[in-house]
Short mmCIF file of C-alpha atoms and ligand atoms in Angstrom, two decimals:
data_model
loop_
_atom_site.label_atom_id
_atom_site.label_comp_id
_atom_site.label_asym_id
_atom_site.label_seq_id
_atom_site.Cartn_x
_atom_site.Cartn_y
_atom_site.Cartn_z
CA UNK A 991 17.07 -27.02 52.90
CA UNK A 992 13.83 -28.41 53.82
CA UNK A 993 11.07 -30.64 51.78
CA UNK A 994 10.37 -29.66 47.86
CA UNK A 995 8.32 -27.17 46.55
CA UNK A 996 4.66 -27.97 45.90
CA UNK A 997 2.70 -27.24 42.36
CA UNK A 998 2.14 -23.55 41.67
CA UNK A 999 4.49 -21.22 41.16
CA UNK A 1000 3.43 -18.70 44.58
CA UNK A 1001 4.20 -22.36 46.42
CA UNK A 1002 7.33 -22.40 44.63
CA UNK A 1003 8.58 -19.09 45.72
CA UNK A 1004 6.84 -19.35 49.45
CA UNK A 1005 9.00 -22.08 49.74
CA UNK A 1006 11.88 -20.65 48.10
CA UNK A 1007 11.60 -17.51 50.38
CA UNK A 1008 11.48 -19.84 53.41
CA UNK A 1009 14.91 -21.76 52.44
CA UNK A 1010 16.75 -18.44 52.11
CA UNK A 1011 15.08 -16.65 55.18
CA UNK A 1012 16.65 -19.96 57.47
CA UNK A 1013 20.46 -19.46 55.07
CA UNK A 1014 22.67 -17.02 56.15
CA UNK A 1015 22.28 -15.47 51.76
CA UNK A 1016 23.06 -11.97 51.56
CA UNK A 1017 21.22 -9.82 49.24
CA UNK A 1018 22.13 -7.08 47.48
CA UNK A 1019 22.54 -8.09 44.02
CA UNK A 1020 19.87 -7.50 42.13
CA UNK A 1021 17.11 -7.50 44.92
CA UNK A 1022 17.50 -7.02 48.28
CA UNK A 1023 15.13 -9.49 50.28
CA UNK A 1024 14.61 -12.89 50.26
CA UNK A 1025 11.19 -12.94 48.49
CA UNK A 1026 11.87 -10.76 45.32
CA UNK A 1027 14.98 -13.10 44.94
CA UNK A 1028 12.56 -15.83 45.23
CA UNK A 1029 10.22 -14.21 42.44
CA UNK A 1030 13.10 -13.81 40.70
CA UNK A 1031 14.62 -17.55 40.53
CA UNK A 1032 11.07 -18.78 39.98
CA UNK A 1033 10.19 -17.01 37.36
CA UNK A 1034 13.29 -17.13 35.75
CA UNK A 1035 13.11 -21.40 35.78
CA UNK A 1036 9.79 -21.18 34.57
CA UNK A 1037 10.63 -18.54 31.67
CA UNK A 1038 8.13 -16.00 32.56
CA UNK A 1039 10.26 -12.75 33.13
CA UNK A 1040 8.24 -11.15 31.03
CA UNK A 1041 5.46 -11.62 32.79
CA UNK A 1042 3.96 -9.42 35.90
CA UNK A 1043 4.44 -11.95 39.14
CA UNK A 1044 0.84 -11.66 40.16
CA UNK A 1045 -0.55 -12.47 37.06
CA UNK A 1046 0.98 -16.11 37.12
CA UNK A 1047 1.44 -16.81 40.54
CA UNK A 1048 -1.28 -19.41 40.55
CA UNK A 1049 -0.36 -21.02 37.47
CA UNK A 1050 1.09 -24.65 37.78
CA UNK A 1051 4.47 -25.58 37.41
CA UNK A 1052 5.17 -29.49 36.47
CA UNK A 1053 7.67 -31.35 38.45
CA UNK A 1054 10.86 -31.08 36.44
CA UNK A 1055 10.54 -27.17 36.87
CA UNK A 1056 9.97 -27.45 40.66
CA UNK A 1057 13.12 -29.72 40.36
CA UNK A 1058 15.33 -26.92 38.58
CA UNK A 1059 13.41 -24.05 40.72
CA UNK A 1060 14.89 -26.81 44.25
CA UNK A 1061 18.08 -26.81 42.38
CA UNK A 1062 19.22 -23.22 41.47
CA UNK A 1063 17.99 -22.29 45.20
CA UNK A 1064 20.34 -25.09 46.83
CA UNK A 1065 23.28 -23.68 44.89
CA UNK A 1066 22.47 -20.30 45.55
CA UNK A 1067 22.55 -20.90 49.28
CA UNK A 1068 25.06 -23.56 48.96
CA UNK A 1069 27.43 -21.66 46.81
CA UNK A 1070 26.96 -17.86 47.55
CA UNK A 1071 27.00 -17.09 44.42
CA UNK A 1072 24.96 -13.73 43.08
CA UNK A 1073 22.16 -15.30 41.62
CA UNK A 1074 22.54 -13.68 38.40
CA UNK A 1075 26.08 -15.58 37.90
CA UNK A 1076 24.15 -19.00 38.36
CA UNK A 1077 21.09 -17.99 35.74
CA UNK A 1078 23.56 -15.65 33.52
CA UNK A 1079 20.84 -12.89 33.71
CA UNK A 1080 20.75 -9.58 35.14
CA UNK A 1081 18.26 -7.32 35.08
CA UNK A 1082 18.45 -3.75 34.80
CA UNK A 1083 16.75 -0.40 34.61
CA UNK A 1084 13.81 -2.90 32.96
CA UNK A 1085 16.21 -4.67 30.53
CA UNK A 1086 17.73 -7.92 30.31
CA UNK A 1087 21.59 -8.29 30.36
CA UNK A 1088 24.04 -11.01 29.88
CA UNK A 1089 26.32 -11.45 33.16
CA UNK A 1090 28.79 -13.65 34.28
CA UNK A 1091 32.05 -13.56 36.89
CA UNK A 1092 33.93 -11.71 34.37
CA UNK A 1093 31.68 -8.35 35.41
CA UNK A 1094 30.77 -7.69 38.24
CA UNK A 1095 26.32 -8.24 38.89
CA UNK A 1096 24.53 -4.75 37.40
CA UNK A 1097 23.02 -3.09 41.11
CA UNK A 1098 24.34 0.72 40.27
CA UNK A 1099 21.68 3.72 41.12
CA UNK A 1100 21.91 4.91 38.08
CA UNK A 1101 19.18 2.29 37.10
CA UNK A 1102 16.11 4.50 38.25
CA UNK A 1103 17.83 7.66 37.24
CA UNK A 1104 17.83 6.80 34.10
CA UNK A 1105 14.62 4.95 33.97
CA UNK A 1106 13.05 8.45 35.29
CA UNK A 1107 15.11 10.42 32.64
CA UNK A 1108 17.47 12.08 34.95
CA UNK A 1109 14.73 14.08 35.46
CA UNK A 1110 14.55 17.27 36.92
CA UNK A 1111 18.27 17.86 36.58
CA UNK A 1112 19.63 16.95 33.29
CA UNK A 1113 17.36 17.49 30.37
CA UNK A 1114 18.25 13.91 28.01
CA UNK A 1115 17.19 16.51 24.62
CA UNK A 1116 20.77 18.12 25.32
CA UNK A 1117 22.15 14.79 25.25
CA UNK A 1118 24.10 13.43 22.26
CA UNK A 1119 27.40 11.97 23.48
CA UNK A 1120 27.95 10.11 26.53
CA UNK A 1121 30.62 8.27 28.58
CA UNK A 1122 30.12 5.06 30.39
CA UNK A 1123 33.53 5.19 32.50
CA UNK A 1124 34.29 1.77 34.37
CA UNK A 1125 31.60 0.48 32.03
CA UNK A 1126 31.93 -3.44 33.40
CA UNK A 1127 29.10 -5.20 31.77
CA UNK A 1128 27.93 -2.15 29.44
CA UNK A 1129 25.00 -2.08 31.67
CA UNK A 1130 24.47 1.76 32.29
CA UNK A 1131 26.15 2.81 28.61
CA UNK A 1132 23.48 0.15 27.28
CA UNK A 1133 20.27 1.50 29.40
CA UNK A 1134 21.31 5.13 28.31
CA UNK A 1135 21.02 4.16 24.54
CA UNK A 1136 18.05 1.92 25.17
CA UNK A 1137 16.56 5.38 27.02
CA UNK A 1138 17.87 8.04 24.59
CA UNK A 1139 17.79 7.02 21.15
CA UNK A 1140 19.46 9.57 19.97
CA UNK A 1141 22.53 8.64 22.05
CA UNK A 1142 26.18 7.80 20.41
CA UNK A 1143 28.34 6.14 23.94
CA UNK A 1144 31.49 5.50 24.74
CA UNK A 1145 32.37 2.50 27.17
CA UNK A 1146 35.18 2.14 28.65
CA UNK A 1147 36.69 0.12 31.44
CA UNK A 1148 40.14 -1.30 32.41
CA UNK A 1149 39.61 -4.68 32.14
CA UNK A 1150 39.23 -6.72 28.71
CA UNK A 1151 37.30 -9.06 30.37
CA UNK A 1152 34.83 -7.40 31.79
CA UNK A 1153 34.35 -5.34 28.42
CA UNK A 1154 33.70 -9.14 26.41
CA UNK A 1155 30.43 -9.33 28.61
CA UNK A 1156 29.82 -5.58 27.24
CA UNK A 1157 30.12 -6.38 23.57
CA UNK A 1158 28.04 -9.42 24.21
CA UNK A 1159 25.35 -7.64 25.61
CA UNK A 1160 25.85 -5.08 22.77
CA UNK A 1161 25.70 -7.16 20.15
CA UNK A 1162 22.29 -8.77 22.00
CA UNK A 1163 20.67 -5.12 21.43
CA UNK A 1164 22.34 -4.79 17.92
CA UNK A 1165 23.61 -1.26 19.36
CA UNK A 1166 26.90 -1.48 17.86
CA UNK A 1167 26.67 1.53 15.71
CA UNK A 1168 25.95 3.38 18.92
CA UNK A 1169 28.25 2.03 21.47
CA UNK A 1170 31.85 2.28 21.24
CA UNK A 1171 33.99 -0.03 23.65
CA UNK A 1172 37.29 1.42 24.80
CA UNK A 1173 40.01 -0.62 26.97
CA UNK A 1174 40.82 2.89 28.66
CA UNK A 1175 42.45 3.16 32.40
CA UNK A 1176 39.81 6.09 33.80
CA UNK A 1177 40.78 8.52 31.08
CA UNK A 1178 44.26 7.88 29.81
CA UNK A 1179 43.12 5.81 26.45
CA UNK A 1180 40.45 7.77 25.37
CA UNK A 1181 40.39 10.13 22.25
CA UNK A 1182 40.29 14.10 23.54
CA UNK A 1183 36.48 13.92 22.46
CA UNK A 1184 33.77 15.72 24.48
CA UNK A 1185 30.88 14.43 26.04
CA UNK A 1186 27.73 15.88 27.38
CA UNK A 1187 27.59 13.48 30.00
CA UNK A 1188 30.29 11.53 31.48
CA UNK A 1189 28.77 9.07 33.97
CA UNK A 1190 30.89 6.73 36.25
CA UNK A 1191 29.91 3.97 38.74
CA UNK A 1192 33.85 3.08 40.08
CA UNK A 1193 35.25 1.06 42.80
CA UNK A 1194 34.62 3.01 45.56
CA UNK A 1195 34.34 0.31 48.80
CA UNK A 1196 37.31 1.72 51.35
CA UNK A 1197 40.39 -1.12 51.47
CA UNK A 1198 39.43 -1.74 55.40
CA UNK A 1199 35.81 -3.02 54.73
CA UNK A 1200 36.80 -5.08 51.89
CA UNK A 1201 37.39 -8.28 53.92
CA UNK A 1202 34.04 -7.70 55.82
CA UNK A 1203 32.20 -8.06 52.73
CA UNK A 1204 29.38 -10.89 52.52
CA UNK A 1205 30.77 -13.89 50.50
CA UNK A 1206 28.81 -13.28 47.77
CA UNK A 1207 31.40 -10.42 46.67
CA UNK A 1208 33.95 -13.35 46.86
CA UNK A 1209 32.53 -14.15 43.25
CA UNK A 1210 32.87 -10.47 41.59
CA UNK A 1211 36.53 -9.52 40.30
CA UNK A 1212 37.75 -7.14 43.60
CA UNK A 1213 39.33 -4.58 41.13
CA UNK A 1214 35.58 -3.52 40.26
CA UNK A 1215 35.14 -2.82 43.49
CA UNK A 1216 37.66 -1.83 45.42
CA UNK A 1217 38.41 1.96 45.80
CA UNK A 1218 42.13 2.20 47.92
CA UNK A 1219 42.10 3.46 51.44
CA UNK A 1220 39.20 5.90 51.64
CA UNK A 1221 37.32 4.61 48.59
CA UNK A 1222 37.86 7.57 46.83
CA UNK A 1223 41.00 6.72 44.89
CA UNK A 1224 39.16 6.59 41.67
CA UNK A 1225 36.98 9.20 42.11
CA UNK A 1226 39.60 11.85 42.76
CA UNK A 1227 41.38 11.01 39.44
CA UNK A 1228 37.73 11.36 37.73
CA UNK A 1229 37.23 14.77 39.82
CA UNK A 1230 40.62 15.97 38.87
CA UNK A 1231 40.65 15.41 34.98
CA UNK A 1232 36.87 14.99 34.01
CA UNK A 1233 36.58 18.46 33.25
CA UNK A 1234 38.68 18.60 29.77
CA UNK A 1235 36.36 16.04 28.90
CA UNK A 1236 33.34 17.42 28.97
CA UNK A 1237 30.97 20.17 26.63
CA UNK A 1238 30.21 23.75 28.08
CA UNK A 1239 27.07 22.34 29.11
CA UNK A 1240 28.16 18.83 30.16
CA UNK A 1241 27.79 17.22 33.29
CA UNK A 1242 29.62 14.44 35.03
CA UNK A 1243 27.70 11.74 37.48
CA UNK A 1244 29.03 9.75 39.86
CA UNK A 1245 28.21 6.80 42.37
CA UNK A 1246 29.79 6.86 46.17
CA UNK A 1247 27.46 4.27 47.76
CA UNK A 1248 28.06 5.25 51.25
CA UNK A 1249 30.91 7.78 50.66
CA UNK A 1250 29.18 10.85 50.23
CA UNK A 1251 30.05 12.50 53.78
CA UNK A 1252 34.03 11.28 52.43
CA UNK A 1253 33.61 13.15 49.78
CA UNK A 1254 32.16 16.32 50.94
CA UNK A 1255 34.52 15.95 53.71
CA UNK A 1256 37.61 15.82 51.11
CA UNK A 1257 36.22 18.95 49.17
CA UNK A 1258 34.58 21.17 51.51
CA UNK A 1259 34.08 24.06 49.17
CA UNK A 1260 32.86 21.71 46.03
CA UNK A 1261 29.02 22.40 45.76
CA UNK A 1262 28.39 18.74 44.90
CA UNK A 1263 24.80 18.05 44.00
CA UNK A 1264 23.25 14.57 45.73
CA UNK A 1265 20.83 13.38 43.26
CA UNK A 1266 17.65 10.84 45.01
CA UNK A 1267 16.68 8.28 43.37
CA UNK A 1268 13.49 6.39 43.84
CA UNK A 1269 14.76 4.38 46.54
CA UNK A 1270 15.45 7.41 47.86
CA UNK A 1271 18.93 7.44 48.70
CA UNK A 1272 21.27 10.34 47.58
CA UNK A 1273 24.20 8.28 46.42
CA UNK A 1274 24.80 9.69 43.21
CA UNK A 1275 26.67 13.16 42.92
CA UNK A 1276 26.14 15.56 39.83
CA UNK A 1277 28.87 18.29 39.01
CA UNK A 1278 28.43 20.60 36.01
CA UNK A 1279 31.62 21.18 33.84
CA UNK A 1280 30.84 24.90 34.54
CA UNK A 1281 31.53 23.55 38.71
CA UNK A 1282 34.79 21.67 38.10
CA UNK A 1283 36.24 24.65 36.26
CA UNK A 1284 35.26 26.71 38.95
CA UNK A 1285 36.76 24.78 41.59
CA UNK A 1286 39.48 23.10 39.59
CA UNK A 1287 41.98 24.45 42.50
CA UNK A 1288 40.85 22.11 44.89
CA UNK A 1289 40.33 18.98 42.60
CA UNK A 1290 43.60 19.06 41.59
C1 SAM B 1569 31.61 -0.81 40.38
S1 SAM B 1569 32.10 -1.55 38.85
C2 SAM B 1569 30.87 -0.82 37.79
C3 SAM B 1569 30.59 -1.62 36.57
C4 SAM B 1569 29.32 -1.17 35.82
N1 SAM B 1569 29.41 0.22 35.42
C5 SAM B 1569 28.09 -1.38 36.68
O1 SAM B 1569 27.53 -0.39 37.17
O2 SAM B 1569 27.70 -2.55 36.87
C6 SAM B 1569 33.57 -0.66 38.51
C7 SAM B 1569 34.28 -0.98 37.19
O3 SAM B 1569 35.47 -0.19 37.14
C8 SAM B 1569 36.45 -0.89 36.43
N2 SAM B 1569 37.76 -0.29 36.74
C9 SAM B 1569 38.56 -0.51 37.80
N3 SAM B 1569 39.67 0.26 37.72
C10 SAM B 1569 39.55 0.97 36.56
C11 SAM B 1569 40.38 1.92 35.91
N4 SAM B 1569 41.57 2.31 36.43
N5 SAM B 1569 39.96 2.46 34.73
C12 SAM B 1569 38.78 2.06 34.19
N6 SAM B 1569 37.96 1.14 34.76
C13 SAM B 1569 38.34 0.62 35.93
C14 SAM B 1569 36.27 -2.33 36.88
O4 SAM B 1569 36.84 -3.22 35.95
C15 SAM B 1569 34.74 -2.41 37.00
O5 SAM B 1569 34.20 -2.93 35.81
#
């Protein structure tokens, strides 16, 4: 760490940028470059996420705020910690969320998909019951009701911990009527109800590069992300038994991260769909009931 910030908020965050760009921070969770994490610390100390970065970037910031902005960028670096553990704050697909070391930081894909309405491949009019499976922080059950009002969800996850940082952020967007939180592991607690959409972001990071992970994963619970030998241990269980859960017309999404050759690998003849996002990577597969029924030979 080197000298203090000086008075406006773009010198805060120049200098910000500079401290991490000489630390050996990784990013990747909840930005993924030393400026925008910046932007994001800065803003956050001076209470202005709400506000466009440009538009205040030349506004002053007194002393004590420079002091808390020196601070929370000296522990970051310091600690390794994600950030959004050491502000409590998440942000995702546009929306605030509570967060702490409980669940692990909100970073799944399914943030632009279902900021751009999953369009073109699911129309959200046919939606009217979803599943959040390995919900963690209620972050993509709580976007999907933000996005769809007419949405009832189900959110379920393994661990009770995890699913207290859900129900606080639930009770933050008073969507209690509309989300339902389930201690479920994969399928085996929940009701036989149906869903039109069942979407999952599991552990799915292969046992081998678990230890080579950046330090800042040291903070996140490892059962979130952690996915047995191949990294598909979870999602062949969802593969194998998502169909009985789903509508005529329902469709099931899932996150690999960088396991999509894996998985087309481990099922050939499965006509799995790779959905882009805006980022425009494909890690995001889309199966229609009508597919797993078809090929429910080889995902058993
Ligand atoms: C990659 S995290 C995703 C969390 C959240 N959906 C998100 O995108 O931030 C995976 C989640 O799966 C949960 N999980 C692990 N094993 C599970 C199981 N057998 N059944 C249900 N959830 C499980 C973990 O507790 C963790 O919250």
């Amino acid at each position: 760490m080197s000298g203090t910030p000086s008075n406006t908020i773009r010198a805060c965050v120049d200098w910000a940028t500079l401290q991490f760009e000489n630390s050996n921070v990784y990013f990747g969770h909840g930005c993924d470059n030393p400026r925008d994490e910046a932007i994001w610390a800065t803003m956050h100390v001076a209470g202005l996420m709400d506000r466009e970065y440009e538009q205040v970037a030349d506004l002053s910031l007194d002393g004590k705020l420079r002091a808390s902005v020196a601070q929370l960028i000296r522990q970051r670096i310091e600690s390794r910690k994600p950030l959004a553990y050491l502000i409590g704050e998440a942000w995702f697909a546009g929306h605030p969320f509570f967060i702490d070391e409980r669940a692990i930081v909100p970073r799944s894909h399914f943030s632009d998909l279902i900021q751009d309405g999953f369009g073109p491949w699911i129309s959200p009019h046919q939606l009217h019951r979803a599943l959040d499976l390995c919900c963690g922080s209620g972050c993509i059950a709580l976007a999907l009701a933000l996005a769809f009002p007419q949405l009832q969800v189900d959110a379920a996850d393994i661990d009770s911990a995890a699913l207290q940082v859900a129900e606080v952020n639930i009770e933050r967007y008073r969507l209690n009527g509309r989300i339902n939180v389930i201690q479920s592991d994969l399928f085996a607690g929940l009701a036989k109800e149906k869903y039109d959409l069942i979407i999952c972001n599991p552990p799915y990071i292969a046992m081998s590069l678990i230890d080579q992970l950046p330090d800042e994963y040291l903070h996140e619970p490892r059962h979130a992300f952690a996915g047995g030998s191949d990294g598909l241990k979870f999602v062949r269980q969802i593969l194998a038994q998502a169909e009985r859960y789903l509508t005529d017309n329902g469709t099931l999404l899932i996150e690999l991260g960088d396991n999509a050759d894996a998985l087309e690998n481990a099922y050939p003849h499965v006509p799995f769909l790779w959905l882009t996002s805006r980022s425009g990577q494909s890690v995001v597969m889309l199966l229609s009931r009508q597919d797993l029924e078809t090929h429910r030979d080889q995902l058993n």
